[in-house]
Each structure stands twice: as structure tokens, then as C-alpha cells.
PDB file of C-alpha atoms and ligand atoms in Angstrom:
ATOM      1  CA  MET A   1      16.331 -39.114  54.018  1.00  0.00           C
ATOM      2  CA  VAL A   2      12.602 -39.624  53.918  1.00  0.00           C
ATOM      3  CA  GLU A   3      11.524 -43.184  54.548  1.00  0.00           C
ATOM      4  CA  SER A   4       9.338 -44.526  51.763  1.00  0.00           C
ATOM      5  CA  LEU A   5       5.986 -46.236  52.057  1.00  0.00           C
ATOM      6  CA  PRO A   6       4.935 -49.649  50.812  1.00  0.00           C
ATOM      7  CA  ALA A   7       3.945 -49.587  47.141  1.00  0.00           C
ATOM      8  CA  LEU A   8       0.755 -47.622  46.532  1.00  0.00           C
ATOM      9  CA  PRO A   9      -1.466 -47.689  43.460  1.00  0.00           C
ATOM     10  CA  ASP A  10      -0.454 -45.247  40.727  1.00  0.00           C
ATOM     11  CA  LEU A  11      -3.634 -43.362  39.898  1.00  0.00           C
ATOM     12  CA  GLY A  12      -2.125 -41.999  36.692  1.00  0.00           C
ATOM     13  CA  VAL A  13      -2.986 -38.379  37.458  1.00  0.00           C
ATOM     14  CA  PRO A  14      -2.604 -36.111  40.518  1.00  0.00           C
ATOM     15  CA  SER A  15      -5.172 -36.366  43.299  1.00  0.00           C
ATOM     16  CA  VAL A  16      -6.087 -34.858  46.662  1.00  0.00           C
ATOM     17  CA  ASP A  17      -6.313 -35.457  50.381  1.00  0.00           C
ATOM     18  CA  ALA A  18      -9.296 -33.275  51.237  1.00  0.00           C
ATOM     19  CA  HIS A  19      -9.038 -33.691  55.028  1.00  0.00           C
ATOM     20  CA  ALA A  20      -5.864 -34.275  57.000  1.00  0.00           C
ATOM     21  CA  HIS A  21      -4.506 -33.269  60.392  1.00  0.00           C
ATOM     22  CA  LEU A  22      -0.895 -32.570  59.376  1.00  0.00           C
ATOM     23  CA  ALA A  23      -0.029 -31.119  62.781  1.00  0.00           C
ATOM     24  CA  MET A  24      -0.873 -34.452  64.435  1.00  0.00           C
ATOM     25  CA  LEU A  25       1.593 -36.385  62.274  1.00  0.00           C
ATOM     26  CA  GLU A  26       5.000 -37.344  63.609  1.00  0.00           C
ATOM     27  CA  ASP A  27       6.800 -35.600  60.720  1.00  0.00           C
ATOM     28  CA  PRO A  28       4.512 -33.395  58.592  1.00  0.00           C
ATOM     29  CA  ALA A  29       7.312 -32.455  56.154  1.00  0.00           C
ATOM     30  CA  ALA A  30       8.153 -36.108  55.461  1.00  0.00           C
ATOM     31  CA  ALA A  31       4.442 -36.846  55.032  1.00  0.00           C
ATOM     32  CA  LEU A  32       4.231 -34.080  52.404  1.00  0.00           C
ATOM     33  CA  VAL A  33       7.223 -35.600  50.594  1.00  0.00           C
ATOM     34  CA  ARG A  34       5.578 -39.033  50.510  1.00  0.00           C
ATOM     35  CA  ALA A  35       2.251 -37.468  49.494  1.00  0.00           C
ATOM     36  CA  SER A  36       3.905 -35.809  46.512  1.00  0.00           C
ATOM     37  CA  ARG A  37       5.610 -39.066  45.522  1.00  0.00           C
ATOM     38  CA  ALA A  38       2.209 -40.784  45.662  1.00  0.00           C
ATOM     39  CA  GLY A  39       0.693 -38.150  43.353  1.00  0.00           C
ATOM     40  CA  ILE A  40      -1.140 -36.013  45.928  1.00  0.00           C
ATOM     41  CA  ALA A  41      -1.145 -32.448  44.614  1.00  0.00           C
ATOM     42  CA  LEU A  42      -3.358 -30.806  47.244  1.00  0.00           C
ATOM     43  CA  VAL A  43      -3.803 -31.394  50.975  1.00  0.00           C
ATOM     44  CA  ALA A  44      -6.501 -29.685  53.035  1.00  0.00           C
ATOM     45  CA  THR A  45      -5.379 -29.709  56.655  1.00  0.00           C
ATOM     46  CA  VAL A  46      -7.499 -28.993  59.708  1.00  0.00           C
ATOM     47  CA  VAL A  47      -6.515 -26.259  62.172  1.00  0.00           C
ATOM     48  CA  ASP A  48      -8.521 -26.415  65.405  1.00  0.00           C
ATOM     49  CA  LEU A  49      -8.440 -23.007  67.077  1.00  0.00           C
ATOM     50  CA  THR A  50      -9.148 -24.529  70.512  1.00  0.00           C
ATOM     51  CA  GLU A  51      -6.130 -26.846  70.352  1.00  0.00           C
ATOM     52  CA  SER A  52      -2.697 -25.670  69.140  1.00  0.00           C
ATOM     53  CA  PRO A  53      -3.433 -23.709  65.974  1.00  0.00           C
ATOM     54  CA  GLU A  54       0.092 -22.212  65.915  1.00  0.00           C
ATOM     55  CA  ALA A  55       1.539 -25.655  65.239  1.00  0.00           C
ATOM     56  CA  THR A  56       0.119 -25.335  61.718  1.00  0.00           C
ATOM     57  CA  LEU A  57      -0.255 -21.568  61.289  1.00  0.00           C
ATOM     58  CA  GLY A  58       3.376 -21.052  62.292  1.00  0.00           C
ATOM     59  CA  GLY A  59       4.746 -24.399  61.146  1.00  0.00           C
ATOM     60  CA  LEU A  60       3.379 -24.765  57.638  1.00  0.00           C
ATOM     61  CA  GLU A  61       6.023 -22.688  55.899  1.00  0.00           C
ATOM     62  CA  GLY A  62       8.800 -24.709  57.495  1.00  0.00           C
ATOM     63  CA  TRP A  63       7.147 -28.022  56.550  1.00  0.00           C
ATOM     64  CA  MET A  64       6.744 -26.851  52.968  1.00  0.00           C
ATOM     65  CA  SER A  65      10.339 -25.702  52.567  1.00  0.00           C
ATOM     66  CA  ALA A  66      11.745 -28.828  54.244  1.00  0.00           C
ATOM     67  CA  ALA A  67       9.617 -30.954  51.898  1.00  0.00           C
ATOM     68  CA  GLY A  68      10.802 -28.872  48.945  1.00  0.00           C
ATOM     69  CA  ARG A  69      14.450 -29.610  49.718  1.00  0.00           C
ATOM     70  CA  TYR A  70      13.761 -33.340  49.326  1.00  0.00           C
ATOM     71  CA  LEU A  71      11.418 -33.087  46.370  1.00  0.00           C
ATOM     72  CA  GLU A  72      13.285 -30.626  44.171  1.00  0.00           C
ATOM     73  CA  PRO A  73      16.099 -33.045  43.240  1.00  0.00           C
ATOM     74  CA  GLU A  74      13.406 -35.608  42.387  1.00  0.00           C
ATOM     75  CA  GLY A  75      11.723 -33.130  40.048  1.00  0.00           C
ATOM     76  CA  LEU A  76       8.564 -33.181  42.173  1.00  0.00           C
ATOM     77  CA  ALA A  77       6.538 -30.312  43.630  1.00  0.00           C
ATOM     78  CA  VAL A  78       5.412 -29.892  47.239  1.00  0.00           C
ATOM     79  CA  PRO A  79       1.643 -30.434  47.458  1.00  0.00           C
ATOM     80  CA  GLU A  80      -0.407 -27.284  47.726  1.00  0.00           C
ATOM     81  CA  VAL A  81      -1.764 -27.000  51.289  1.00  0.00           C
ATOM     82  CA  ARG A  82      -5.045 -25.329  52.198  1.00  0.00           C
ATOM     83  CA  LEU A  83      -6.136 -24.706  55.769  1.00  0.00           C
ATOM     84  CA  ILE A  84      -9.523 -25.702  57.154  1.00  0.00           C
ATOM     85  CA  VAL A  85     -10.014 -23.609  60.282  1.00  0.00           C
ATOM     86  CA  GLY A  86     -12.557 -23.762  63.079  1.00  0.00           C
ATOM     87  CA  TRP A  87     -13.168 -26.199  65.879  1.00  0.00           C
ATOM     88  CA  HIS A  88     -14.370 -29.748  66.239  1.00  0.00           C
ATOM     89  CA  PRO A  89     -17.751 -30.446  67.880  1.00  0.00           C
ATOM     90  CA  HIS A  90     -15.730 -32.301  70.560  1.00  0.00           C
ATOM     91  CA  ASN A  91     -14.286 -28.891  71.469  1.00  0.00           C
ATOM     92  CA  ALA A  92     -17.543 -26.944  71.302  1.00  0.00           C
ATOM     93  CA  SER A  93     -17.448 -26.122  75.012  1.00  0.00           C
ATOM     94  CA  ALA A  94     -13.985 -24.529  74.543  1.00  0.00           C
ATOM     95  CA  GLY A  95     -15.300 -22.105  71.920  1.00  0.00           C
ATOM     96  CA  ASP A  96     -15.793 -18.452  72.820  1.00  0.00           C
ATOM     97  CA  ASP A  97     -16.291 -15.054  71.189  1.00  0.00           C
ATOM     98  CA  ALA A  98     -12.558 -14.277  71.060  1.00  0.00           C
ATOM     99  CA  LEU A  99     -11.895 -17.465  69.103  1.00  0.00           C
ATOM    100  CA  PHE A 100     -14.840 -16.706  66.866  1.00  0.00           C
ATOM    101  CA  ALA A 101     -13.324 -13.282  66.131  1.00  0.00           C
ATOM    102  CA  ARG A 102     -10.046 -15.043  65.291  1.00  0.00           C
ATOM    103  CA  LEU A 103     -11.930 -17.357  62.938  1.00  0.00           C
ATOM    104  CA  ARG A 104     -13.445 -14.354  61.170  1.00  0.00           C
ATOM    105  CA  GLU A 105      -9.975 -12.813  60.820  1.00  0.00           C
ATOM    106  CA  LEU A 106      -8.516 -16.049  59.476  1.00  0.00           C
ATOM    107  CA  ALA A 107     -11.198 -16.160  56.792  1.00  0.00           C
ATOM    108  CA  ALA A 108      -9.165 -13.448  55.045  1.00  0.00           C
ATOM    109  CA  ASP A 109      -5.914 -15.457  55.222  1.00  0.00           C
ATOM    110  CA  PRO A 110      -5.173 -16.578  51.647  1.00  0.00           C
ATOM    111  CA  ARG A 111      -4.047 -20.009  52.917  1.00  0.00           C
ATOM    112  CA  VAL A 112      -7.523 -20.710  54.308  1.00  0.00           C
ATOM    113  CA  GLY A 113      -9.731 -22.813  52.070  1.00  0.00           C
ATOM    114  CA  GLY A 114     -12.700 -23.364  54.356  1.00  0.00           C
ATOM    115  CA  PHE A 115     -14.097 -23.746  57.867  1.00  0.00           C
ATOM    116  CA  GLY A 116     -14.121 -27.002  59.797  1.00  0.00           C
ATOM    117  CA  GLU A 117     -14.432 -29.339  61.122  1.00  0.00           C
ATOM    118  CA  LEU A 118     -17.773 -28.279  62.468  1.00  0.00           C
ATOM    119  CA  GLY A 119     -20.842 -30.315  63.177  1.00  0.00           C
ATOM    120  CA  LEU A 120     -22.287 -32.658  65.755  1.00  0.00           C
ATOM    121  CA  ASP A 121     -20.850 -35.705  67.493  1.00  0.00           C
ATOM    122  CA  PHE A 122     -23.482 -37.428  69.619  1.00  0.00           C
ATOM    123  CA  HIS A 123     -21.423 -40.624  69.840  1.00  0.00           C
ATOM    124  CA  TYR A 124     -18.772 -39.243  72.192  1.00  0.00           C
ATOM    125  CA  ASP A 125     -20.653 -36.202  73.499  1.00  0.00           C
ATOM    126  CA  HIS A 126     -17.329 -34.668  74.571  1.00  0.00           C
ATOM    127  CA  SER A 127     -19.111 -31.297  74.653  1.00  0.00           C
ATOM    128  CA  PRO A 128     -22.723 -30.644  75.682  1.00  0.00           C
ATOM    129  CA  ARG A 129     -25.031 -31.012  72.694  1.00  0.00           C
ATOM    130  CA  ASP A 130     -26.360 -27.477  73.041  1.00  0.00           C
ATOM    131  CA  ASP A 131     -22.821 -26.087  72.710  1.00  0.00           C
ATOM    132  CA  GLN A 132     -22.268 -28.269  69.647  1.00  0.00           C
ATOM    133  CA  ARG A 133     -25.510 -27.043  68.086  1.00  0.00           C
ATOM    134  CA  ALA A 134     -24.775 -23.395  68.826  1.00  0.00           C
ATOM    135  CA  TRP A 135     -21.291 -23.415  67.243  1.00  0.00           C
ATOM    136  CA  PHE A 136     -22.404 -25.518  64.296  1.00  0.00           C
ATOM    137  CA  ARG A 137     -24.946 -22.821  63.549  1.00  0.00           C
ATOM    138  CA  ARG A 138     -22.563 -19.878  64.060  1.00  0.00           C
ATOM    139  CA  HIS A 139     -19.781 -21.420  61.967  1.00  0.00           C
ATOM    140  CA  LEU A 140     -22.248 -22.177  59.212  1.00  0.00           C
ATOM    141  CA  GLU A 141     -23.624 -18.629  59.271  1.00  0.00           C
ATOM    142  CA  LEU A 142     -20.121 -17.150  59.162  1.00  0.00           C
ATOM    143  CA  ALA A 143     -19.155 -19.408  56.239  1.00  0.00           C
ATOM    144  CA  ARG A 144     -22.196 -18.137  54.348  1.00  0.00           C
ATOM    145  CA  GLU A 145     -21.298 -14.566  55.169  1.00  0.00           C
ATOM    146  CA  VAL A 146     -17.613 -14.724  54.130  1.00  0.00           C
ATOM    147  CA  GLY A 147     -18.095 -17.074  51.178  1.00  0.00           C
ATOM    148  CA  LEU A 148     -16.104 -20.081  52.354  1.00  0.00           C
ATOM    149  CA  PRO A 149     -17.038 -23.774  52.163  1.00  0.00           C
ATOM    150  CA  VAL A 150     -17.375 -25.972  55.262  1.00  0.00           C
ATOM    151  CA  GLU A 151     -16.164 -29.443  56.193  1.00  0.00           C
ATOM    152  CA  ILE A 152     -18.773 -31.123  58.346  1.00  0.00           C
ATOM    153  CA  HIS A 153     -18.245 -33.852  60.928  1.00  0.00           C
ATOM    154  CA  LEU A 154     -21.379 -35.795  61.857  1.00  0.00           C
ATOM    155  CA  ARG A 155     -21.480 -38.849  64.077  1.00  0.00           C
ATOM    156  CA  GLU A 156     -24.762 -40.372  65.233  1.00  0.00           C
ATOM    157  CA  ALA A 157     -26.329 -36.999  64.474  1.00  0.00           C
ATOM    158  CA  HIS A 158     -27.098 -37.101  60.756  1.00  0.00           C
ATOM    159  CA  ASP A 159     -30.818 -36.309  60.989  1.00  0.00           C
ATOM    160  CA  GLU A 160     -30.264 -33.303  63.171  1.00  0.00           C
ATOM    161  CA  GLY A 161     -27.306 -32.238  61.037  1.00  0.00           C
ATOM    162  CA  LEU A 162     -29.467 -32.363  57.927  1.00  0.00           C
ATOM    163  CA  ALA A 163     -32.233 -30.381  59.627  1.00  0.00           C
ATOM    164  CA  LEU A 164     -29.813 -27.695  60.759  1.00  0.00           C
ATOM    165  CA  LEU A 165     -28.206 -27.452  57.322  1.00  0.00           C
ATOM    166  CA  ARG A 166     -31.643 -27.086  55.802  1.00  0.00           C
ATOM    167  CA  GLU A 167     -32.645 -24.430  58.312  1.00  0.00           C
ATOM    168  CA  VAL A 168     -29.485 -22.282  58.165  1.00  0.00           C
ATOM    169  CA  GLY A 169     -28.784 -23.028  54.506  1.00  0.00           C
ATOM    170  CA  VAL A 170     -25.859 -24.770  52.851  1.00  0.00           C
ATOM    171  CA  PRO A 171     -23.027 -22.292  52.103  1.00  0.00           C
ATOM    172  CA  GLU A 172     -22.956 -21.356  48.429  1.00  0.00           C
ATOM    173  CA  ALA A 173     -19.210 -21.969  48.434  1.00  0.00           C
ATOM    174  CA  GLY A 174     -19.801 -25.603  49.313  1.00  0.00           C
ATOM    175  CA  CYS A 175     -20.487 -28.092  52.061  1.00  0.00           C
ATOM    176  CA  ILE A 176     -18.459 -31.270  52.405  1.00  0.00           C
ATOM    177  CA  ILE A 177     -19.627 -34.164  54.536  1.00  0.00           C
ATOM    178  CA  HIS A 178     -16.199 -35.308  55.661  1.00  0.00           C
ATOM    179  CA  CYS A 179     -15.336 -38.961  56.306  1.00  0.00           C
ATOM    180  CA  PHE A 180     -18.759 -40.150  55.230  1.00  0.00           C
ATOM    181  CA  THR A 181     -19.551 -43.504  56.870  1.00  0.00           C
ATOM    182  CA  GLU A 182     -23.226 -44.077  56.045  1.00  0.00           C
ATOM    183  CA  GLY A 183     -25.233 -45.785  53.326  1.00  0.00           C
ATOM    184  CA  PRO A 184     -26.686 -44.584  50.015  1.00  0.00           C
ATOM    185  CA  GLU A 185     -30.045 -43.327  51.398  1.00  0.00           C
ATOM    186  CA  LEU A 186     -28.344 -40.834  53.672  1.00  0.00           C
ATOM    187  CA  ALA A 187     -25.833 -39.891  50.963  1.00  0.00           C
ATOM    188  CA  GLU A 188     -28.774 -39.105  48.701  1.00  0.00           C
ATOM    189  CA  ARG A 189     -30.255 -36.710  51.263  1.00  0.00           C
ATOM    190  CA  PHE A 190     -27.001 -34.739  51.521  1.00  0.00           C
ATOM    191  CA  LEU A 191     -26.617 -34.701  47.748  1.00  0.00           C
ATOM    192  CA  GLU A 192     -30.133 -33.274  47.420  1.00  0.00           C
ATOM    193  CA  LEU A 193     -29.038 -30.379  49.650  1.00  0.00           C
ATOM    194  CA  GLY A 194     -26.100 -29.686  47.335  1.00  0.00           C
ATOM    195  CA  CYS A 195     -23.403 -31.214  49.546  1.00  0.00           C
ATOM    196  CA  HIS A 196     -20.207 -32.957  48.498  1.00  0.00           C
ATOM    197  CA  ILE A 197     -19.426 -36.342  50.034  1.00  0.00           C
ATOM    198  CA  SER A 198     -15.875 -37.197  51.073  1.00  0.00           C
ATOM    199  CA  PHE A 199     -14.629 -40.769  51.435  1.00  0.00           C
ATOM    200  CA  ALA A 200     -11.850 -41.782  53.823  1.00  0.00           C
ATOM    201  CA  GLY A 201     -10.295 -45.093  54.920  1.00  0.00           C
ATOM    202  CA  PRO A 202     -13.559 -46.725  56.030  1.00  0.00           C
ATOM    203  CA  VAL A 203     -14.589 -47.101  52.363  1.00  0.00           C
ATOM    204  CA  THR A 204     -11.808 -49.720  52.095  1.00  0.00           C
ATOM    205  CA  PHE A 205     -12.835 -51.672  55.208  1.00  0.00           C
ATOM    206  CA  LYS A 206     -14.102 -55.210  54.726  1.00  0.00           C
ATOM    207  CA  LYS A 207     -17.533 -54.778  56.274  1.00  0.00           C
ATOM    208  CA  ALA A 208     -18.318 -51.385  54.695  1.00  0.00           C
ATOM    209  CA  GLU A 209     -20.661 -52.632  51.958  1.00  0.00           C
ATOM    210  CA  ALA A 210     -23.314 -49.953  52.581  1.00  0.00           C
ATOM    211  CA  LEU A 211     -20.672 -47.233  52.509  1.00  0.00           C
ATOM    212  CA  ARG A 212     -19.296 -48.572  49.218  1.00  0.00           C
ATOM    213  CA  GLU A 213     -22.866 -48.527  47.901  1.00  0.00           C
ATOM    214  CA  ALA A 214     -22.954 -44.826  48.805  1.00  0.00           C
ATOM    215  CA  ALA A 215     -19.662 -44.264  46.931  1.00  0.00           C
ATOM    216  CA  ARG A 216     -21.262 -45.939  43.927  1.00  0.00           C
ATOM    217  CA  ILE A 217     -24.096 -43.378  43.758  1.00  0.00           C
ATOM    218  CA  VAL A 218     -22.196 -40.154  44.483  1.00  0.00           C
ATOM    219  CA  PRO A 219     -21.633 -38.425  41.136  1.00  0.00           C
ATOM    220  CA  LEU A 220     -18.040 -37.569  40.218  1.00  0.00           C
ATOM    221  CA  ASP A 221     -18.681 -33.834  40.477  1.00  0.00           C
ATOM    222  CA  ARG A 222     -19.765 -34.203  44.145  1.00  0.00           C
ATOM    223  CA  LEU A 223     -17.085 -36.536  45.327  1.00  0.00           C
ATOM    224  CA  LEU A 224     -13.920 -36.034  47.379  1.00  0.00           C
ATOM    225  CA  VAL A 225     -11.328 -38.356  48.884  1.00  0.00           C
ATOM    226  CA  GLU A 226      -9.445 -37.770  52.104  1.00  0.00           C
ATOM    227  CA  THR A 227      -7.494 -39.579  54.809  1.00  0.00           C
ATOM    228  CA  ASP A 228      -8.516 -37.902  58.113  1.00  0.00           C
ATOM    229  CA  CYS A 229      -4.919 -38.803  59.026  1.00  0.00           C
ATOM    230  CA  PRO A 230      -3.415 -39.756  61.441  1.00  0.00           C
ATOM    231  CA  PHE A 231      -6.650 -41.678  62.031  1.00  0.00           C
ATOM    232  CA  LEU A 232      -8.351 -44.350  59.911  1.00  0.00           C
ATOM    233  CA  ALA A 233      -5.528 -45.761  57.781  1.00  0.00           C
ATOM    234  CA  PRO A 234      -7.079 -47.669  54.882  1.00  0.00           C
ATOM    235  CA  HIS A 235      -6.907 -51.399  54.255  1.00  0.00           C
ATOM    236  CA  PRO A 236      -4.316 -53.056  54.117  1.00  0.00           C
ATOM    237  CA  TYR A 237      -2.600 -50.586  56.469  1.00  0.00           C
ATOM    238  CA  ARG A 238      -5.318 -50.457  59.134  1.00  0.00           C
ATOM    239  CA  GLY A 239      -3.837 -49.858  62.539  1.00  0.00           C
ATOM    240  CA  ARG A 240      -0.720 -48.016  61.391  1.00  0.00           C
ATOM    241  CA  PRO A 241      -0.549 -44.201  61.406  1.00  0.00           C
ATOM    242  CA  ASN A 242      -2.327 -42.757  58.409  1.00  0.00           C
ATOM    243  CA  GLU A 243      -0.923 -39.973  56.210  1.00  0.00           C
ATOM    244  CA  PRO A 244      -1.950 -38.043  53.070  1.00  0.00           C
ATOM    245  CA  ALA A 245      -0.237 -40.451  50.617  1.00  0.00           C
ATOM    246  CA  PHE A 246      -2.780 -43.119  51.593  1.00  0.00           C
ATOM    247  CA  ALA A 247      -5.581 -41.052  50.044  1.00  0.00           C
ATOM    248  CA  VAL A 248      -4.692 -42.815  46.780  1.00  0.00           C
ATOM    249  CA  LEU A 249      -5.915 -46.118  48.261  1.00  0.00           C
ATOM    250  CA  ASN A 250      -9.275 -44.533  49.068  1.00  0.00           C
ATOM    251  CA  ALA A 251      -9.509 -43.018  45.584  1.00  0.00           C
ATOM    252  CA  ALA A 252      -8.671 -46.376  43.999  1.00  0.00           C
ATOM    253  CA  THR A 253     -11.360 -48.149  46.041  1.00  0.00           C
ATOM    254  CA  VAL A 254     -13.977 -45.536  45.156  1.00  0.00           C
ATOM    255  CA  ALA A 255     -13.061 -45.895  41.467  1.00  0.00           C
ATOM    256  CA  ASP A 256     -13.251 -49.690  41.666  1.00  0.00           C
ATOM    257  CA  VAL A 257     -16.724 -49.672  43.220  1.00  0.00           C
ATOM    258  CA  LYS A 258     -17.914 -47.160  40.631  1.00  0.00           C
ATOM    259  CA  GLY A 259     -16.369 -49.225  37.859  1.00  0.00           C
ATOM    260  CA  VAL A 260     -14.429 -46.274  36.436  1.00  0.00           C
ATOM    261  CA  ALA A 261     -10.714 -45.693  35.873  1.00  0.00           C
ATOM    262  CA  HIS A 262      -8.677 -44.723  38.934  1.00  0.00           C
ATOM    263  CA  ALA A 263      -7.576 -41.599  37.064  1.00  0.00           C
ATOM    264  CA  GLU A 264     -11.173 -40.496  36.646  1.00  0.00           C
ATOM    265  CA  VAL A 265     -11.866 -40.392  40.385  1.00  0.00           C
ATOM    266  CA  ALA A 266      -8.444 -38.900  41.144  1.00  0.00           C
ATOM    267  CA  ALA A 267      -8.913 -36.082  38.641  1.00  0.00           C
ATOM    268  CA  ALA A 268     -12.514 -35.376  39.657  1.00  0.00           C
ATOM    269  CA  ALA A 269     -11.685 -35.251  43.361  1.00  0.00           C
ATOM    270  CA  LEU A 270      -8.755 -32.892  42.774  1.00  0.00           C
ATOM    271  CA  GLU A 271     -10.798 -30.647  40.517  1.00  0.00           C
ATOM    272  CA  ASN A 272     -13.637 -30.529  43.068  1.00  0.00           C
ATOM    273  CA  ALA A 273     -11.209 -29.719  45.886  1.00  0.00           C
ATOM    274  CA  ARG A 274      -9.585 -26.938  43.859  1.00  0.00           C
ATOM    275  CA  THR A 275     -12.975 -25.439  43.120  1.00  0.00           C
ATOM    276  CA  LEU A 276     -14.132 -25.687  46.732  1.00  0.00           C
ATOM    277  CA  PHE A 277     -10.968 -24.559  48.523  1.00  0.00           C
ATOM    278  CA  GLY A 278      -9.436 -22.328  45.906  1.00  0.00           C
ATOM    279  CA  ARG A 279     -12.039 -19.720  45.122  1.00  0.00           C
ATOM    280  CA  ARG A 280     -14.117 -17.241  47.015  1.00  0.00           C
ATOM    281  CA  HIS A 281     -17.832 -17.126  46.546  1.00  0.00           C
ATOM    282  CA  VAL A 282     -18.668 -13.859  48.202  1.00  0.00           C
ATOM    283  CA  ARG A 283     -22.260 -12.859  47.680  1.00  0.00           C
TER     284      ARG A 283
HETATM  285 ZN1   ZN B 301     -10.710 -34.904  61.061  1.00  0.00          ZN
END
């Protein structure tokens, strides 16, 4: 039996969780079951090559088939899962050439939809900033070379992140600013560069007026929704473990602030994710 969640909004059409950490969840298969029941058709999950990548690379098939056994009798499909591979700026100092070679190899794996999460985190500074900068640049260059999109993590480093993106160039296949937490001015600067903006649980938080203002101005064809689970569960579930099903709460909030139907945001986000993670843009 898979435990069910409290009632979630019915968006009317399938949607997406564009950034999850399935391997960090207590029961990834059960989370996929609940995601499907909530209308999530696609989950992009992060695989950090410096942590335990085999948990996902070796575990995914098992999660999918376990989820399928529950969902089939309900007439529901297991969400499609795409892998986002790379390493977090927190882990920049653990990166090396062997892992980079592995990343290049994984780019050819048909399950891989993009690289990430890469970027800069000057809030925690878990890795020296120069290591963060160096890998940000190399991951970005490789993404451009192999024709994959990137999911970018920026914390207290947006100006430098923008400058580096401008200098190296945004991958043609796409560039997603994951878990965007800033206001409309900064959103505008990323949009001008051609980036997509992805909204997670913080868009539902009480004090996040500036962030909701950003959601208001991001056009539907540049917008994604995600959970970043197990972190950042949306209101009213703040504090409990997050999971892909809760992406529908973020989509509903984004739709409400934009004053459009929930289905419109759900459909746009799914379509954008399929375009970004599902096709190759090799030059
Ligand atoms: Zn994340």
C-alpha cells in the first residue's frame, strides 16, 4: 500500500516537477506513485556524481517498476523520469577530471535530460569560490558542446552568475534558473539572457511577495515548476518532507499570481520541460 497525501489541487491537466532529488526521499517508488496520482507526468531528478550517483543510476529502474505495480491497477502511468547529472557547487572541491569524464559519458545516456545542479553558492561557501567558479564554467562549456540544457543553482551569487553566463554563453539547449528566490528585476535579467525560471516551494511562502512578483512577469513559455524535494515543502506543508506531488501546489500558486487557469501553467511547464529535457540540440 502507498500512503496517500492530503488533498492537493487538481490542475486539470498533467504537469511537471522539474527538479527533485528522488534518491534523497525515504521511498522514491511511493513518491512516484503519489506524483502520478497528483497529475505529475514528468520528474527531473538530480544525480550528483560526487555523492552516491549509483543510488539513482542503478535504482531508477526498480523504482519505476515498483511504482508501476501500484499504478497499473489504477489505470495510471508512472511519471517519466529524466536525470540531471553533474555536481552541486557545494561539492565543487570534490570534482576532478575522472568525474568530469564520467559526466561526458553520461551525456550520451538516453535517460539524461541535462546537467546540474551547477552554479555558485556564496551563502554556505561549502567549497572554495574558485573551485565553484571553475566547475561552473567547465560544466557550462560541456553542456554547450554536447547540446544539453543546464539547471543552475545560485545563492547570494546572482551578479557573478549572470556575468559568467554572459561570458561563456547560455547553452542553446536551455538554461534553467532552478528554485528561483529573487524579485522581478533579477528575473528580467535572466530572461533577457534566454533563461527559463523555475519556481519551487518558496513561491508559496507568506513573505515571498517579491518572488511572486517575479512569477507574475515570467512568460508562460519560460516558466517551470519544481519541488527541490525533499527540501522546501510548500505552504501549507512547510516543515514536512517534500516530494514531487507537491509541485502542483507551486504550479497553482504561480497560476493564481498570474491570474490564469491552473491548467495553463501546468500545461506550459510540462511542455517547456519536455522541450528542454527531451530533445538534443547538438550544433
Ligand atoms: Zn536541488
